JSON list of C-alpha atoms in Angstrom, two decimals:
[
{"chain": "P", "resi": 1, "resn": "MET", "atom": "CA", "xyz": [-162.35, 107.18, 3.69]},
{"chain": "P", "resi": 2, "resn": "LYS", "atom": "CA", "xyz": [-161.49, 105.77, 0.42]},
{"chain": "P", "resi": 3, "resn": "ARG", "atom": "CA", "xyz": [-158.03, 103.23, 1.36]},
{"chain": "P", "resi": 4, "resn": "ALA", "atom": "CA", "xyz": [-161.07, 102.35, 4.94]},
{"chain": "P", "resi": 5, "resn": "ILE", "atom": "CA", "xyz": [-162.48, 100.09, 2.61]},
{"chain": "P", "resi": 6, "resn": "PRO", "atom": "CA", "xyz": [-159.52, 98.68, 1.15]},
{"chain": "P", "resi": 7, "resn": "VAL", "atom": "CA", "xyz": [-158.14, 98.38, 4.60]},
{"chain": "P", "resi": 8, "resn": "LEU", "atom": "CA", "xyz": [-160.85, 96.36, 6.13]},
{"chain": "P", "resi": 9, "resn": "VAL", "atom": "CA", "xyz": [-161.18, 93.76, 2.81]},
{"chain": "P", "resi": 10, "resn": "LEU", "atom": "CA", "xyz": [-157.42, 92.69, 2.61]},
{"chain": "P", "resi": 11, "resn": "SER", "atom": "CA", "xyz": [-156.87, 91.87, 6.20]},
{"chain": "P", "resi": 12, "resn": "VAL", "atom": "CA", "xyz": [-160.03, 89.81, 6.46]},
{"chain": "P", "resi": 13, "resn": "ALA", "atom": "CA", "xyz": [-158.98, 87.87, 3.03]},
{"chain": "P", "resi": 14, "resn": "GLY", "atom": "CA", "xyz": [-155.25, 87.78, 5.21]},
{"chain": "P", "resi": 15, "resn": "LEU", "atom": "CA", "xyz": [-157.30, 86.59, 8.33]},
{"chain": "P", "resi": 16, "resn": "ILE", "atom": "CA", "xyz": [-158.85, 84.19, 6.64]},
{"chain": "P", "resi": 17, "resn": "PRO", "atom": "CA", "xyz": [-156.32, 81.62, 6.09]},
{"chain": "P", "resi": 18, "resn": "VAL", "atom": "CA", "xyz": [-154.79, 82.11, 9.59]},
{"chain": "P", "resi": 19, "resn": "TRP", "atom": "CA", "xyz": [-158.13, 81.00, 11.05]},
{"chain": "P", "resi": 20, "resn": "ARG", "atom": "CA", "xyz": [-158.68, 78.04, 9.02]},
{"chain": "P", "resi": 21, "resn": "TYR", "atom": "CA", "xyz": [-155.21, 77.05, 9.77]},
{"chain": "P", "resi": 22, "resn": "GLU", "atom": "CA", "xyz": [-154.99, 73.21, 11.49]},
{"chain": "P", "resi": 23, "resn": "PRO", "atom": "CA", "xyz": [-151.70, 72.38, 12.85]},
{"chain": "P", "resi": 24, "resn": "SER", "atom": "CA", "xyz": [-150.13, 69.33, 12.62]},
{"chain": "P", "resi": 25, "resn": "LEU", "atom": "CA", "xyz": [-149.89, 67.61, 15.64]},
{"chain": "P", "resi": 26, "resn": "GLY", "atom": "CA", "xyz": [-147.90, 64.85, 14.99]},
{"chain": "P", "resi": 27, "resn": "THR", "atom": "CA", "xyz": [-150.57, 62.70, 16.42]},
{"chain": "P", "resi": 28, "resn": "PRO", "atom": "CA", "xyz": [-149.42, 58.72, 15.04]},
{"chain": "P", "resi": 29, "resn": "THR", "atom": "CA", "xyz": [-152.89, 57.09, 12.64]},
{"chain": "P", "resi": 30, "resn": "THR", "atom": "CA", "xyz": [-152.42, 53.55, 12.29]},
{"chain": "P", "resi": 31, "resn": "GLU", "atom": "CA", "xyz": [-154.13, 53.38, 9.27]},
{"chain": "P", "resi": 32, "resn": "ALA", "atom": "CA", "xyz": [-153.39, 54.13, 5.64]},
{"chain": "P", "resi": 33, "resn": "ALA", "atom": "CA", "xyz": [-154.70, 52.73, 2.39]},
{"chain": "P", "resi": 34, "resn": "SER", "atom": "CA", "xyz": [-152.62, 49.85, 0.83]},
{"chain": "P", "resi": 35, "resn": "PRO", "atom": "CA", "xyz": [-152.99, 48.68, -2.21]},
{"chain": "P", "resi": 36, "resn": "ALA", "atom": "CA", "xyz": [-152.40, 44.97, -0.70]},
{"chain": "P", "resi": 37, "resn": "SER", "atom": "CA", "xyz": [-154.66, 43.45, 2.25]},
{"chain": "P", "resi": 38, "resn": "THR", "atom": "CA", "xyz": [-152.31, 43.92, 4.95]},
{"chain": "P", "resi": 39, "resn": "PRO", "atom": "CA", "xyz": [-151.67, 40.79, 8.16]},
{"chain": "P", "resi": 40, "resn": "SER", "atom": "CA", "xyz": [-152.69, 42.89, 11.78]},
{"chain": "P", "resi": 41, "resn": "ALA", "atom": "CA", "xyz": [-150.29, 40.63, 13.21]},
{"chain": "P", "resi": 42, "resn": "GLU", "atom": "CA", "xyz": [-147.60, 41.05, 15.89]},
{"chain": "P", "resi": 43, "resn": "SER", "atom": "CA", "xyz": [-145.59, 38.87, 17.85]},
{"chain": "P", "resi": 44, "resn": "GLY", "atom": "CA", "xyz": [-144.65, 40.78, 20.97]},
{"chain": "P", "resi": 45, "resn": "SER", "atom": "CA", "xyz": [-141.82, 43.21, 21.06]},
{"chain": "P", "resi": 46, "resn": "ALA", "atom": "CA", "xyz": [-140.16, 41.29, 18.26]},
{"chain": "P", "resi": 47, "resn": "GLU", "atom": "CA", "xyz": [-139.60, 42.93, 15.38]},
{"chain": "P", "resi": 48, "resn": "THR", "atom": "CA", "xyz": [-140.79, 40.21, 12.83]},
{"chain": "P", "resi": 49, "resn": "GLY", "atom": "CA", "xyz": [-142.75, 37.42, 12.94]},
{"chain": "P", "resi": 50, "resn": "SER", "atom": "CA", "xyz": [-145.92, 34.75, 11.74]},
{"chain": "P", "resi": 51, "resn": "SER", "atom": "CA", "xyz": [-148.68, 36.35, 9.93]},
{"chain": "P", "resi": 52, "resn": "GLU", "atom": "CA", "xyz": [-151.63, 35.00, 11.35]},
{"chain": "P", "resi": 53, "resn": "SER", "atom": "CA", "xyz": [-154.06, 35.99, 8.09]},
{"chain": "P", "resi": 54, "resn": "GLY", "atom": "CA", "xyz": [-151.48, 34.54, 4.91]},
{"chain": "P", "resi": 55, "resn": "SER", "atom": "CA", "xyz": [-149.51, 31.95, 4.12]},
{"chain": "P", "resi": 56, "resn": "ALA", "atom": "CA", "xyz": [-146.37, 30.42, 6.20]},
{"chain": "P", "resi": 57, "resn": "ALA", "atom": "CA", "xyz": [-143.86, 31.47, 4.64]},
{"chain": "P", "resi": 58, "resn": "ASP", "atom": "CA", "xyz": [-144.95, 35.69, 4.96]},
{"chain": "P", "resi": 59, "resn": "THR", "atom": "CA", "xyz": [-142.88, 37.32, 7.54]},
{"chain": "P", "resi": 60, "resn": "VAL", "atom": "CA", "xyz": [-143.95, 40.78, 8.59]},
{"chain": "P", "resi": 61, "resn": "VAL", "atom": "CA", "xyz": [-141.09, 43.19, 9.75]},
{"chain": "P", "resi": 62, "resn": "LYS", "atom": "CA", "xyz": [-141.66, 47.35, 11.37]},
{"chain": "P", "resi": 63, "resn": "GLY", "atom": "CA", "xyz": [-139.62, 49.24, 10.08]},
{"chain": "P", "resi": 64, "resn": "SER", "atom": "CA", "xyz": [-137.57, 51.60, 12.83]},
{"chain": "P", "resi": 65, "resn": "THR", "atom": "CA", "xyz": [-139.80, 54.84, 13.90]},
{"chain": "P", "resi": 66, "resn": "VAL", "atom": "CA", "xyz": [-138.12, 57.36, 12.42]},
{"chain": "P", "resi": 67, "resn": "ASN", "atom": "CA", "xyz": [-139.03, 61.25, 13.66]},
{"chain": "P", "resi": 68, "resn": "THR", "atom": "CA", "xyz": [-139.75, 64.15, 11.40]},
{"chain": "P", "resi": 69, "resn": "ASP", "atom": "CA", "xyz": [-140.45, 67.62, 11.66]},
{"chain": "P", "resi": 70, "resn": "LYS", "atom": "CA", "xyz": [-143.35, 66.60, 11.15]},
{"chain": "P", "resi": 71, "resn": "GLY", "atom": "CA", "xyz": [-144.38, 63.75, 12.96]},
{"chain": "P", "resi": 72, "resn": "PRO", "atom": "CA", "xyz": [-142.87, 60.17, 13.74]},
{"chain": "P", "resi": 73, "resn": "VAL", "atom": "CA", "xyz": [-143.19, 58.13, 10.19]},
{"chain": "P", "resi": 74, "resn": "GLN", "atom": "CA", "xyz": [-143.15, 53.55, 10.78]},
{"chain": "P", "resi": 75, "resn": "VAL", "atom": "CA", "xyz": [-144.09, 51.49, 8.42]},
{"chain": "P", "resi": 76, "resn": "GLN", "atom": "CA", "xyz": [-144.73, 47.58, 8.78]},
{"chain": "P", "resi": 77, "resn": "VAL", "atom": "CA", "xyz": [-143.34, 45.32, 5.77]},
{"chain": "P", "resi": 78, "resn": "THR", "atom": "CA", "xyz": [-144.50, 42.01, 4.24]},
{"chain": "P", "resi": 79, "resn": "PHE", "atom": "CA", "xyz": [-142.78, 39.78, 3.17]},
{"chain": "P", "resi": 80, "resn": "ALA", "atom": "CA", "xyz": [-144.00, 36.60, 1.22]},
{"chain": "P", "resi": 81, "resn": "GLY", "atom": "CA", "xyz": [-140.42, 34.83, 0.71]},
{"chain": "P", "resi": 82, "resn": "ASP", "atom": "CA", "xyz": [-138.14, 37.61, -0.33]},
{"chain": "P", "resi": 83, "resn": "ARG", "atom": "CA", "xyz": [-141.03, 39.86, -1.96]},
{"chain": "P", "resi": 84, "resn": "ILE", "atom": "CA", "xyz": [-142.57, 42.46, -0.75]},
{"chain": "P", "resi": 85, "resn": "THR", "atom": "CA", "xyz": [-146.39, 42.05, -0.53]},
{"chain": "P", "resi": 86, "resn": "ALA", "atom": "CA", "xyz": [-147.96, 44.73, 1.59]},
{"chain": "P", "resi": 87, "resn": "VAL", "atom": "CA", "xyz": [-146.87, 48.09, 2.87]},
{"chain": "P", "resi": 88, "resn": "LYS", "atom": "CA", "xyz": [-148.37, 49.48, 6.19]},
{"chain": "P", "resi": 89, "resn": "MET", "atom": "CA", "xyz": [-148.26, 52.61, 8.20]},
{"chain": "P", "resi": 90, "resn": "LEU", "atom": "CA", "xyz": [-147.80, 52.36, 12.02]},
{"chain": "P", "resi": 91, "resn": "GLN", "atom": "CA", "xyz": [-147.17, 55.48, 12.10]},
{"chain": "P", "resi": 92, "resn": "GLN", "atom": "CA", "xyz": [-147.45, 59.29, 9.91]},
{"chain": "P", "resi": 93, "resn": "PRO", "atom": "CA", "xyz": [-147.95, 62.41, 10.89]},
{"chain": "P", "resi": 94, "resn": "ASN", "atom": "CA", "xyz": [-151.45, 63.90, 10.53]},
{"chain": "P", "resi": 95, "resn": "HIS", "atom": "CA", "xyz": [-151.37, 66.02, 7.20]},
{"chain": "P", "resi": 96, "resn": "PRO", "atom": "CA", "xyz": [-153.30, 66.36, 4.32]},
{"chain": "P", "resi": 97, "resn": "GLN", "atom": "CA", "xyz": [-149.83, 66.08, 1.87]},
{"chain": "P", "resi": 98, "resn": "THR", "atom": "CA", "xyz": [-148.53, 62.71, 4.04]},
{"chain": "P", "resi": 99, "resn": "THR", "atom": "CA", "xyz": [-152.57, 61.27, 3.69]},
{"chain": "P", "resi": 100, "resn": "ALA", "atom": "CA", "xyz": [-152.24, 61.42, -0.10]},
{"chain": "P", "resi": 101, "resn": "ALA", "atom": "CA", "xyz": [-148.70, 60.05, -0.48]},
{"chain": "P", "resi": 102, "resn": "VAL", "atom": "CA", "xyz": [-148.86, 57.34, 1.23]},
{"chain": "P", "resi": 103, "resn": "PRO", "atom": "CA", "xyz": [-150.94, 55.14, -1.49]},
{"chain": "P", "resi": 104, "resn": "GLN", "atom": "CA", "xyz": [-148.16, 56.51, -3.83]},
{"chain": "P", "resi": 105, "resn": "LEU", "atom": "CA", "xyz": [-145.03, 55.28, -2.25]},
{"chain": "P", "resi": 106, "resn": "VAL", "atom": "CA", "xyz": [-146.92, 52.47, -1.17]},
{"chain": "P", "resi": 107, "resn": "ALA", "atom": "CA", "xyz": [-147.39, 51.32, -4.36]},
{"chain": "P", "resi": 108, "resn": "GLU", "atom": "CA", "xyz": [-144.04, 52.37, -6.17]},
{"chain": "P", "resi": 109, "resn": "THR", "atom": "CA", "xyz": [-142.74, 50.52, -3.20]},
{"chain": "P", "resi": 110, "resn": "LEU", "atom": "CA", "xyz": [-144.37, 47.77, -4.32]},
{"chain": "P", "resi": 111, "resn": "GLU", "atom": "CA", "xyz": [-143.46, 47.74, -7.59]},
{"chain": "P", "resi": 112, "resn": "ALA", "atom": "CA", "xyz": [-139.78, 48.59, -6.65]},
{"chain": "P", "resi": 113, "resn": "GLN", "atom": "CA", "xyz": [-139.42, 46.09, -4.01]},
{"chain": "P", "resi": 114, "resn": "SER", "atom": "CA", "xyz": [-137.35, 48.13, -2.79]},
{"chain": "P", "resi": 115, "resn": "ALA", "atom": "CA", "xyz": [-136.76, 51.58, -0.90]},
{"chain": "P", "resi": 116, "resn": "ASP", "atom": "CA", "xyz": [-136.29, 53.14, -4.05]},
{"chain": "P", "resi": 117, "resn": "VAL", "atom": "CA", "xyz": [-139.12, 54.87, -4.20]},
{"chain": "P", "resi": 118, "resn": "ASP", "atom": "CA", "xyz": [-139.77, 58.45, -6.06]},
{"chain": "P", "resi": 119, "resn": "THR", "atom": "CA", "xyz": [-140.19, 61.23, -3.00]},
{"chain": "P", "resi": 120, "resn": "VAL", "atom": "CA", "xyz": [-143.74, 62.53, -3.47]},
{"chain": "P", "resi": 121, "resn": "SER", "atom": "CA", "xyz": [-143.66, 66.56, -4.35]},
{"chain": "P", "resi": 122, "resn": "GLY", "atom": "CA", "xyz": [-145.65, 68.13, -1.70]},
{"chain": "P", "resi": 123, "resn": "ALA", "atom": "CA", "xyz": [-144.46, 65.26, 1.03]},
{"chain": "P", "resi": 124, "resn": "THR", "atom": "CA", "xyz": [-141.31, 65.29, 1.58]},
{"chain": "P", "resi": 125, "resn": "ILE", "atom": "CA", "xyz": [-140.12, 64.69, 5.28]},
{"chain": "P", "resi": 126, "resn": "THR", "atom": "CA", "xyz": [-142.38, 61.85, 5.02]},
{"chain": "P", "resi": 127, "resn": "SER", "atom": "CA", "xyz": [-141.49, 60.89, 1.48]},
{"chain": "P", "resi": 128, "resn": "ASP", "atom": "CA", "xyz": [-137.86, 60.49, 3.25]},
{"chain": "P", "resi": 129, "resn": "GLY", "atom": "CA", "xyz": [-138.95, 58.94, 6.83]},
{"chain": "P", "resi": 130, "resn": "TYR", "atom": "CA", "xyz": [-141.16, 56.25, 4.91]},
{"chain": "P", "resi": 131, "resn": "LYS", "atom": "CA", "xyz": [-138.11, 55.40, 3.05]},
{"chain": "P", "resi": 132, "resn": "GLU", "atom": "CA", "xyz": [-135.39, 55.21, 6.11]},
{"chain": "P", "resi": 133, "resn": "SER", "atom": "CA", "xyz": [-138.00, 53.44, 7.92]},
{"chain": "P", "resi": 134, "resn": "LEU", "atom": "CA", "xyz": [-138.55, 50.64, 4.70]},
{"chain": "P", "resi": 135, "resn": "GLN", "atom": "CA", "xyz": [-134.84, 50.41, 4.42]},
{"chain": "P", "resi": 136, "resn": "ALA", "atom": "CA", "xyz": [-134.58, 49.90, 7.91]},
{"chain": "P", "resi": 137, "resn": "ALA", "atom": "CA", "xyz": [-137.86, 47.21, 7.41]},
{"chain": "P", "resi": 138, "resn": "ILE", "atom": "CA", "xyz": [-135.77, 45.54, 4.47]},
{"chain": "P", "resi": 139, "resn": "ASP", "atom": "CA", "xyz": [-131.85, 45.57, 6.56]},
{"chain": "P", "resi": 140, "resn": "ALA", "atom": "CA", "xyz": [-133.49, 43.57, 8.98]},
{"chain": "P", "resi": 141, "resn": "LYS", "atom": "CA", "xyz": [-135.46, 41.34, 7.64]},
{"chain": "P", "resi": 142, "resn": "GLY", "atom": "CA", "xyz": [-132.17, 40.03, 5.93]},
{"chain": "P", "resi": 143, "resn": "ALA", "atom": "CA", "xyz": [-130.46, 39.75, 8.96]}
]
């Protein structure tokens, strides 16, 4: 009887995280917070296009879709000339660490003006996918 109570309490304590666990389903989210306003213009199936809400010099480029262990990652980058003015996540894993990491990744991108940004601790897989998709968008802009 002396061991039954601690075993029962520890069993329940061990099951609570299992009950509360929410798996990442890999469903893409289409909206992510970004510090700058992001145009939502798309030009059919083309990779680049002019923005409807920005100036005529704005170019919107989609990065490649990077399939990570947590789910697909894809960014859309808005350029004003050669400057990155906005980054929008088109696809991202439905995961709390990813949601917290995206604003930090976008802010660092706008500051660095390149894909050379730090990986966010706790969202390493998403950070790597973000950087790969961002670099693809930057390369597509330059081509």
